[in-house]
Coordinates of C-alpha atoms (C1' of nucleotides) in Angstrom, one line a residue:
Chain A
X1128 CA 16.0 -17.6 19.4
X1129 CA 19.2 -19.1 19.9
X1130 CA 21.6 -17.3 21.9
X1131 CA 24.5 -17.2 20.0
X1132 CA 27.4 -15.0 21.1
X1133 CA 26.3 -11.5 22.7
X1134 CA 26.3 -8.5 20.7
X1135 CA 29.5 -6.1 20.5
X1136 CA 28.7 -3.0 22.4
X1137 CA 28.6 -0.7 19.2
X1138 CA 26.2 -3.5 17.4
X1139 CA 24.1 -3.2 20.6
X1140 CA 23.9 0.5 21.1
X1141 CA 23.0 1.1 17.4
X1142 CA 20.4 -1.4 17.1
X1143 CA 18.9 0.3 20.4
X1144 CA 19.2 3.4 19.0
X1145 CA 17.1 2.4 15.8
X1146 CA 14.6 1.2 17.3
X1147 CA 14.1 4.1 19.5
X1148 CA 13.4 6.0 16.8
X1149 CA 11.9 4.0 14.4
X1150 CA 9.3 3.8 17.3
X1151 CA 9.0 7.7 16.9
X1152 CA 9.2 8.0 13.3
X1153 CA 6.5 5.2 12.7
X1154 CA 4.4 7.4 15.4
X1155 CA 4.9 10.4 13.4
X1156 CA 4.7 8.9 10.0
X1157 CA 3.5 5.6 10.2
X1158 CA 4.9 2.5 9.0
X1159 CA 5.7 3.3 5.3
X1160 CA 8.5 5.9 6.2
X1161 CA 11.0 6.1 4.6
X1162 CA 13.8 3.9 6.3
X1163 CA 17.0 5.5 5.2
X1164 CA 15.2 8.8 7.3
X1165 CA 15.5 6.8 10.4
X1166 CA 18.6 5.8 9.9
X1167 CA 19.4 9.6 9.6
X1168 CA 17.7 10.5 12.7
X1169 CA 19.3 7.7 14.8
X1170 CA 22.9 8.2 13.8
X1171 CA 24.0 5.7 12.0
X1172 CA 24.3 4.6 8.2
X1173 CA 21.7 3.4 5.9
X1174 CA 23.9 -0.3 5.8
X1175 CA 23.4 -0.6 9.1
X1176 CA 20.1 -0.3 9.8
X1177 CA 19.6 -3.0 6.8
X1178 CA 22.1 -5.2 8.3
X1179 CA 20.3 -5.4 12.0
X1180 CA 16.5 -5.5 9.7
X1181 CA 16.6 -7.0 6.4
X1182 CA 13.3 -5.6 5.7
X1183 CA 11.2 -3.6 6.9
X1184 CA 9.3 -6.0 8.7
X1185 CA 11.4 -7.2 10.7
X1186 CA 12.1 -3.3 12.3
X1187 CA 8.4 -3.8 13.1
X1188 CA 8.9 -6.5 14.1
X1189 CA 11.8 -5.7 16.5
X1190 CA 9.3 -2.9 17.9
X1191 CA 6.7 -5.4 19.0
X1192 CA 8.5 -6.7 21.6
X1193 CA 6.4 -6.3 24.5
X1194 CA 3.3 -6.1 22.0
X1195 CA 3.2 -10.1 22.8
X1196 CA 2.2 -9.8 26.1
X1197 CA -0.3 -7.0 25.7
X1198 CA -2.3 -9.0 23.4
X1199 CA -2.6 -12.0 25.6
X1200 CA -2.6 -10.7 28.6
X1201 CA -6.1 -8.6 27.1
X1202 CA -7.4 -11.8 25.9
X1203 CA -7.0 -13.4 29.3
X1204 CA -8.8 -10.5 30.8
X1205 CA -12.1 -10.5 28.5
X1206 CA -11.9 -14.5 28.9
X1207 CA -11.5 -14.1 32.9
X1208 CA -14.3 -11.6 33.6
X1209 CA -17.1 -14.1 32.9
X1210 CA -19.2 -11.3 31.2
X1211 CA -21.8 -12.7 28.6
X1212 CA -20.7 -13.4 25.2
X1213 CA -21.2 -10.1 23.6
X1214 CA -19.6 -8.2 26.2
X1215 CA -16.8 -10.6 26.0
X1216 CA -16.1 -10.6 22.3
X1217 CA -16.7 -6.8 22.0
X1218 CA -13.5 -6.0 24.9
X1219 CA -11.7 -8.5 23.2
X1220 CA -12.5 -7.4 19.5
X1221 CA -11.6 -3.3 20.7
X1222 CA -8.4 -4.7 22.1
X1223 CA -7.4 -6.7 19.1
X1224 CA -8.2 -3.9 16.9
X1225 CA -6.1 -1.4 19.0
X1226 CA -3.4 -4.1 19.1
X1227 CA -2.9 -4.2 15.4
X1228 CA -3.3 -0.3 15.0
X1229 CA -0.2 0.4 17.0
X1230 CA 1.0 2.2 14.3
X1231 CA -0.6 3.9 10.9
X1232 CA -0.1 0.9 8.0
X1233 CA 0.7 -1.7 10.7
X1234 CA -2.6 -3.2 10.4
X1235 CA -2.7 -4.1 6.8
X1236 CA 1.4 -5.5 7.4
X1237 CA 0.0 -7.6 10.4
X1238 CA -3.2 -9.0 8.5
X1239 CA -1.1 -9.6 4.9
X1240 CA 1.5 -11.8 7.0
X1241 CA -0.9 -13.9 8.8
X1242 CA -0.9 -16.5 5.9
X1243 CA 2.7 -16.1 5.2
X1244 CA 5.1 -17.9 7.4
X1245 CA 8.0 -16.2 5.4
X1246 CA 7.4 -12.7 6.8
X1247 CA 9.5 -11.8 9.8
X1248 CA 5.7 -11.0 11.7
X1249 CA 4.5 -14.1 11.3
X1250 CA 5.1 -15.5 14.7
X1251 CA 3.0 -11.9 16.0
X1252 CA 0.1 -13.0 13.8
X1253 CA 0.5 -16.5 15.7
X1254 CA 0.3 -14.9 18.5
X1255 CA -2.8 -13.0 18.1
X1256 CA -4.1 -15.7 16.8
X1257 CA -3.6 -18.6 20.1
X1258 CA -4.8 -15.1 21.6
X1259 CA -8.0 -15.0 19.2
X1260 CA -8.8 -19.0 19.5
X1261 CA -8.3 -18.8 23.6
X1262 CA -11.3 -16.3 23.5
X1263 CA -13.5 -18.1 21.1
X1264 CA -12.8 -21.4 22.4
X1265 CA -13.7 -20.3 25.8
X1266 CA -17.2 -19.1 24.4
X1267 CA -17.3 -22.4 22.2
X1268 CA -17.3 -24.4 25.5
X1269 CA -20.1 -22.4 27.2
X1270 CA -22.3 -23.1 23.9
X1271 CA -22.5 -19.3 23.2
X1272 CA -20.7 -19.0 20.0
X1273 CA -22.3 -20.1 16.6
X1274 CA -21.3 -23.3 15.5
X1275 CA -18.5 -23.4 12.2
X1276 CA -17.1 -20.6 12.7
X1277 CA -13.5 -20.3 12.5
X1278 CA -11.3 -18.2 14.2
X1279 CA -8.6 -17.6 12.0
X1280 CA -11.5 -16.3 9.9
X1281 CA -12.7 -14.2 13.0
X1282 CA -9.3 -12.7 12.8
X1283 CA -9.4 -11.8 9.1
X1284 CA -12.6 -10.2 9.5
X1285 CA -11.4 -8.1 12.3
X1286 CA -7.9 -7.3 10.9
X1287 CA -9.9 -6.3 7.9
X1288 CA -12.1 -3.7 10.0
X1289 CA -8.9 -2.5 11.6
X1290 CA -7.3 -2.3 8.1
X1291 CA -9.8 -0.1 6.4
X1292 CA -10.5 2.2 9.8
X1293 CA -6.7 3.0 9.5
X1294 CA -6.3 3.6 5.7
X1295 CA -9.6 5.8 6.2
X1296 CA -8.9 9.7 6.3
X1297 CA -11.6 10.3 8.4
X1298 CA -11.5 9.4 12.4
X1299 CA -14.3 6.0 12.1
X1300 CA -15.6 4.4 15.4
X1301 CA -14.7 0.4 14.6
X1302 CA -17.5 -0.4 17.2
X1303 CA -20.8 -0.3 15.2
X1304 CA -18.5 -2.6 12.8
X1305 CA -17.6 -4.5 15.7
X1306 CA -21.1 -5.0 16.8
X1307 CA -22.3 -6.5 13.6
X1308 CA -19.4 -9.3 13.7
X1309 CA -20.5 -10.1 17.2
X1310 CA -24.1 -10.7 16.2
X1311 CA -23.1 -13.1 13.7
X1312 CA -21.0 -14.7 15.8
X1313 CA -23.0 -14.8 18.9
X1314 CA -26.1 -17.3 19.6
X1315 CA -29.4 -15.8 20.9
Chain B
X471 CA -18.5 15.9 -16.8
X472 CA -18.7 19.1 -19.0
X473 CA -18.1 18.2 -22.9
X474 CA -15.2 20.8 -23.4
X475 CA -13.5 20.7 -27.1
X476 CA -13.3 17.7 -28.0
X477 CA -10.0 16.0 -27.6
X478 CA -7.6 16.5 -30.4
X479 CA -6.9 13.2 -32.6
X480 CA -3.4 12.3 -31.1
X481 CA -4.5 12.7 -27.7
X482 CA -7.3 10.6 -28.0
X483 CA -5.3 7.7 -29.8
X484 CA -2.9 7.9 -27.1
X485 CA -5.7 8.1 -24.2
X486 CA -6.9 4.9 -25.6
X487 CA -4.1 3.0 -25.9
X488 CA -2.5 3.7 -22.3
X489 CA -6.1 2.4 -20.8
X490 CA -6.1 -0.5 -23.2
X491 CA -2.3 -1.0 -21.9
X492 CA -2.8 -0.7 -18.3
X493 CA -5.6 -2.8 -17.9
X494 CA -3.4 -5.7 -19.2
X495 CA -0.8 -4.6 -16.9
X496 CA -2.7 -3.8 -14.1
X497 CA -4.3 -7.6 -14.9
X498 CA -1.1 -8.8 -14.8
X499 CA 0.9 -7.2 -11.7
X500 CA -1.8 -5.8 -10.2
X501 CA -2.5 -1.6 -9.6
X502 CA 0.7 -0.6 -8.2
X503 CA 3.1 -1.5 -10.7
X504 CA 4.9 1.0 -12.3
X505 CA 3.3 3.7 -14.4
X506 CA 6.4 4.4 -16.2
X507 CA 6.0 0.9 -17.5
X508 CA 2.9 1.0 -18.8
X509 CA 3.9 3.9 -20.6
X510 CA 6.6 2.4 -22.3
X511 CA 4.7 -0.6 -23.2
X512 CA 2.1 1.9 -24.7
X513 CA 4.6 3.2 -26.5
X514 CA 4.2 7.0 -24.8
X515 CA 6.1 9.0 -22.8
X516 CA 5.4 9.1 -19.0
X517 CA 4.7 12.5 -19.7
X518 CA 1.8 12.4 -21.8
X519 CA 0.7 9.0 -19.2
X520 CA 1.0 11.7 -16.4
X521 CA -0.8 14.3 -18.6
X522 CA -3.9 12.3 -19.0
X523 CA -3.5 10.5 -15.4
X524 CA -2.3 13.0 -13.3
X525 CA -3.0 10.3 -10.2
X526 CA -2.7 6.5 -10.3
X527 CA -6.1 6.1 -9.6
X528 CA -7.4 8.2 -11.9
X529 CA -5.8 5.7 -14.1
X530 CA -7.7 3.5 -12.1
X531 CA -10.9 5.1 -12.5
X532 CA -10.3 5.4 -16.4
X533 CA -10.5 1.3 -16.2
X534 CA -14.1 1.5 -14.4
X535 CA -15.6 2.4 -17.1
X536 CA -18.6 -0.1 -17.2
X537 CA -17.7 -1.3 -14.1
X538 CA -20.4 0.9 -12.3
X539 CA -23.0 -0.3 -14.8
X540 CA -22.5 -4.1 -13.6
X541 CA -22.2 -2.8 -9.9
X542 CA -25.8 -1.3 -10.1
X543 CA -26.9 -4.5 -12.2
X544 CA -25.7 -6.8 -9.7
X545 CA -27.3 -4.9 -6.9
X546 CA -30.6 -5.2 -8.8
X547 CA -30.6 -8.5 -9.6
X548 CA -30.2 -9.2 -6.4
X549 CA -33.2 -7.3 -4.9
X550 CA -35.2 -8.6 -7.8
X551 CA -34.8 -12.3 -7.3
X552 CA -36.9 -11.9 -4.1
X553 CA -34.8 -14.7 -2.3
X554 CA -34.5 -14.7 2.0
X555 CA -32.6 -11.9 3.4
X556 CA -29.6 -14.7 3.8
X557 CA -29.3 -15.5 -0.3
X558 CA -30.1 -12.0 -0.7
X559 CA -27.0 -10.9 1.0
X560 CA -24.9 -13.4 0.3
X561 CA -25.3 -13.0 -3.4
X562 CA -25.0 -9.2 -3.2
X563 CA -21.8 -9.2 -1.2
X564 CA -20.1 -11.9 -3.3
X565 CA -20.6 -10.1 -6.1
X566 CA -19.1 -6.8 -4.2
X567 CA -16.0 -8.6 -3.4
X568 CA -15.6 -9.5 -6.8
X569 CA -15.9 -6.1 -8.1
X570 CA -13.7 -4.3 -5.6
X571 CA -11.2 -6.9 -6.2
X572 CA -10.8 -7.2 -10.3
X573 CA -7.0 -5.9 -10.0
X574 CA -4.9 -6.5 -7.1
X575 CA -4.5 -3.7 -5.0
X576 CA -7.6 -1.9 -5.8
X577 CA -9.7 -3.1 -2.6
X578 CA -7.7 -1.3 -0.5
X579 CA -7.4 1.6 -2.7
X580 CA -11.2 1.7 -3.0
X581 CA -11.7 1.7 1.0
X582 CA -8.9 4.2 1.0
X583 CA -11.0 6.3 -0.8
X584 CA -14.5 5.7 0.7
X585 CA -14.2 8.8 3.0
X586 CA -11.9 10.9 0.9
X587 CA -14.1 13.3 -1.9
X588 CA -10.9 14.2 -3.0
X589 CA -10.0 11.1 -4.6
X590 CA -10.6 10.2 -8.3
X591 CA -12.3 7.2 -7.7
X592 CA -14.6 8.5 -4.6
X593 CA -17.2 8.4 -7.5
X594 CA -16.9 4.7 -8.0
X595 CA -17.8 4.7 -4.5
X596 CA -20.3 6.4 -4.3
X597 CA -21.9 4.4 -6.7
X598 CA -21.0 1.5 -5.1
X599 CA -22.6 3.0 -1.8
X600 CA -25.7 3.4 -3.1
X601 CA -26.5 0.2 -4.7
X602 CA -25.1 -1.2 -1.1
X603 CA -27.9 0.6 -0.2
X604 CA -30.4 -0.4 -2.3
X605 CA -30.2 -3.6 -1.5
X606 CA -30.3 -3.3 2.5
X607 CA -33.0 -0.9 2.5
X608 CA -34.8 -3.1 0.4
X609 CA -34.1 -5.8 3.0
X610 CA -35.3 -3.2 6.0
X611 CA -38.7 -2.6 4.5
X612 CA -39.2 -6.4 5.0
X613 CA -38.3 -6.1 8.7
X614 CA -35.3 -8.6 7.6
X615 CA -32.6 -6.1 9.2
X616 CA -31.5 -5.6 12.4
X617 CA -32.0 -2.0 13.1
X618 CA -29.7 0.5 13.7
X619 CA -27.2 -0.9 10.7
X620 CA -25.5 1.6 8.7
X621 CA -24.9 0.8 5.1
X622 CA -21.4 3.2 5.0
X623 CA -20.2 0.2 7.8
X624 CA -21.8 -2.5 6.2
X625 CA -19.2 -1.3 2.9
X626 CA -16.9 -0.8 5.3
X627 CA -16.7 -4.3 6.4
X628 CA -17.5 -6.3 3.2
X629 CA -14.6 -3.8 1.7
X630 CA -11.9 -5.0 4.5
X631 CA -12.8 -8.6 3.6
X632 CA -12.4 -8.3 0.7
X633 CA -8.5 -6.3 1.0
X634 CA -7.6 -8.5 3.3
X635 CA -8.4 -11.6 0.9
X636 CA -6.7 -9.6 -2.1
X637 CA -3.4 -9.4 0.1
X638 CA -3.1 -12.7 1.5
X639 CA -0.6 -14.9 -0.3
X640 CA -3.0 -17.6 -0.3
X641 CA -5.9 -18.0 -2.0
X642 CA -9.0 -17.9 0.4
X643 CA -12.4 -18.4 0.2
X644 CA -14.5 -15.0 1.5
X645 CA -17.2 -16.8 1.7
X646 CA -17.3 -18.4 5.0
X647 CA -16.5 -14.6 6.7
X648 CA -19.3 -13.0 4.2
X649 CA -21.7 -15.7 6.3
X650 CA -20.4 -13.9 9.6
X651 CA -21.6 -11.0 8.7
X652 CA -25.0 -12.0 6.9
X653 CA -25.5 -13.2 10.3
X654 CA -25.0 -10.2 11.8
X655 CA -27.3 -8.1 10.2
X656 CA -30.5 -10.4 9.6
X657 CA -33.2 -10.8 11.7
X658 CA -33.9 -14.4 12.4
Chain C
dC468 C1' -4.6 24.0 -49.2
dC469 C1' -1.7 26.4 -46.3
dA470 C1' 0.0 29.2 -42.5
dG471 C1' -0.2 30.2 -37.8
dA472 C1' -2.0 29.2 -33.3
dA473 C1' -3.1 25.9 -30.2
dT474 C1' -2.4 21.7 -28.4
dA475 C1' 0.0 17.5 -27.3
dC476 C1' 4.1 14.8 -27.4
dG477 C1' 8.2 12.6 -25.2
dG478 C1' 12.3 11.9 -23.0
dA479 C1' 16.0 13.9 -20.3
dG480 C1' 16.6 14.4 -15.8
dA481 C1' 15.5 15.9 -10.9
dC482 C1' 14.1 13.8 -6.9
dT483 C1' 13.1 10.2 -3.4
dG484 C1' 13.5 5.8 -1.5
dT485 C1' 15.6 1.0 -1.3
dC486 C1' 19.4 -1.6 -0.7
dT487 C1' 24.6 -3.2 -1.3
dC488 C1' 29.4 -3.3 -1.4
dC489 C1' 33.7 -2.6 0.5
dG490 C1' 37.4 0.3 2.5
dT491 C1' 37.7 2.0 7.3
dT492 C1' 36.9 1.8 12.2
dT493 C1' 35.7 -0.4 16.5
dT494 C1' 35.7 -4.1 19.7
dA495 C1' 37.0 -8.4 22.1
dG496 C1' 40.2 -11.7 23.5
dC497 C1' 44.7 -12.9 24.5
Chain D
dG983 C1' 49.0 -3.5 23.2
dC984 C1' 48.1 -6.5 19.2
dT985 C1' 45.5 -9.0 16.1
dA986 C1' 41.5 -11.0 14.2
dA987 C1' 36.8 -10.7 13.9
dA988 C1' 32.9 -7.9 13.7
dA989 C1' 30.5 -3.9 12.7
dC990 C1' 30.3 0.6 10.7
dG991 C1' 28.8 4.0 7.2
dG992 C1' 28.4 6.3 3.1
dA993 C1' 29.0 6.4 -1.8
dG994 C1' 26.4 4.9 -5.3
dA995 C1' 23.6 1.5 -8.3
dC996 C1' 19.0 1.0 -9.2
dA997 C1' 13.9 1.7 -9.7
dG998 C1' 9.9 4.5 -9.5
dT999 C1' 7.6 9.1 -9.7
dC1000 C1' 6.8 13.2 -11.8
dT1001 C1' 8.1 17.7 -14.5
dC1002 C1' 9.8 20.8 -17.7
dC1003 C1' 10.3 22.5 -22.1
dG1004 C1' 12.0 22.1 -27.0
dT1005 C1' 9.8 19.7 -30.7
dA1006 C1' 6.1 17.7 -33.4
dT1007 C1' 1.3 17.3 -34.5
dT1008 C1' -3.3 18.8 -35.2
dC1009 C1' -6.8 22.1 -36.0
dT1010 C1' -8.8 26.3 -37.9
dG1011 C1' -10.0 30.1 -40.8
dG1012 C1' -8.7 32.5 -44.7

DNA sequence: CCAGAATACGGAGACTGTCTCCGTTTTAGC
DNA sequence: GCTAAAACGGAGACAGTCTCCGTATTCTGG
């Protein structure tokens, strides 16, 4: 991003202060809460909270700062521990699946902007996805992965899990889902 | 569902004519856009809407009529062509996407409603659970499944395919991540 | 066929959430 | 300090959900 000039010290604090607690009011309501409520709760005005996030995607976006380096630094991990391909895929599927669930609603945000280079979360969905190909190529190359698969598809398939495990009421384990990707993707 | 009374004459003309409405509407902004309007266009008042349709999706569920009837259908045709396990799965899980997915929005509300009894629609679920099953366990009883598959997951993953596909902005093709997963559970 | 009871209608409006506009306040630079 | 630029914040427009209750319609039995 390009610099520009810095922020004025009010513009600064308030933006901090949203954030803050938009990251509590997502944990405690998820991501469709109502944004005038953390405007409320941080002090400041409903207009400014829309003038530092447009949308609400790009609040989410603004709390994923750090999120970037999680995701990567996981999918270095599972590529770097040399375990056999399903072990591999399975660390690195749980991770990704944890990644998108950061917050209730998040995952079906994340997985709905990965085709749109409009939304303001686009560039996380890149991410994830460089993180995604990194671990698939690196199985590709060993000869352990099926051959045609795609990865961006990998990724909808997976987001997709993560989607419907988050809009379930009921607590689901993802891995028995998990396990039945990885055996399609996997050879023998 | 136990007969009752009859529905008086008025009600019944106005029951009609808001399902006949919202299945355009729903066809034509997909299932969350607004019930008010619908209404209107039906020429009712949202109150008499909400009085039939106390939820959105049992609006929803008032549009899936027949839809059950094709589901189970579908699900037999499928066993009964006697093709591999592969086309056998394949053809079943196409035609799931493209049941879950007639409106916009109604995959996810579908998954949503998987694990919740509560819901209107859990019904249509179940329904769509058990010819799921049909299918698979007519695929175990010819050793063509892995073992240890559950066909709740199975749903579950073909349903978060098929959300995810509904929300992207672009039009994909489910076809090549329905392979991933017929991969997953044959036996080869 | 008609009167009365039962049922259903419908729209005004309460409520909630989104988002904007613009008069007022705060900050930064000289 | 003074001024211009930047940011604030909250009133309020707008849209969607959903309800309440006075009014209208339908059904029933005499």
């Amino acid at each position: 991003m390009p610099a520009g000039r810095p922020m004025r010290a009010d513009a600064r604090r308030n933006y901090d202060k949203i954030v803050a607690t938009a990251r509590v009011v997502f944990a405690e309501r998820g991501t469709d809460c109502s944004l005038d409520e953390i405007a409320r709760r941080a002090g400041v005005g409903p207009g400014t909270l829309y003038r530092h996030f447009p949308t609400r995607e790009a609040l989410v976006d603004a709390l994923m700062k750090d999120w970037a380096g999680r995701v990567v630094r996981d999918a270095e991990a599972a590529v770097t521990a040399d375990l056999p391909a399903r072990a591999t895929l399975m660390t690195w599927f749980e991770s990704f699946v944890e990644h998108i669930t950061l917050h209730r609603g998040a995952a079906a945000k994340l997985c709905a902007a990965m085709d749109d280079p409009s939304s303001p979360i686009f560039g996380k969905c890149q991410i994830m996805g460089e993180a995604n190909r990194r671990v698939l190529d690196h199985l590709e190359a060993r000869g352990e992965l099926r051959p045609g698969v795609d990865a961006q598809n990998v990724m909808r398939i997976i987001g997709g899990i993560a989607s419907v495990t988050d809009s379930s009421r009921v607590d689901l384990d993802v891995r028995p889902m998990l396990e039945v990707v990885v055996d399609g993707l996997v050879t023998d």
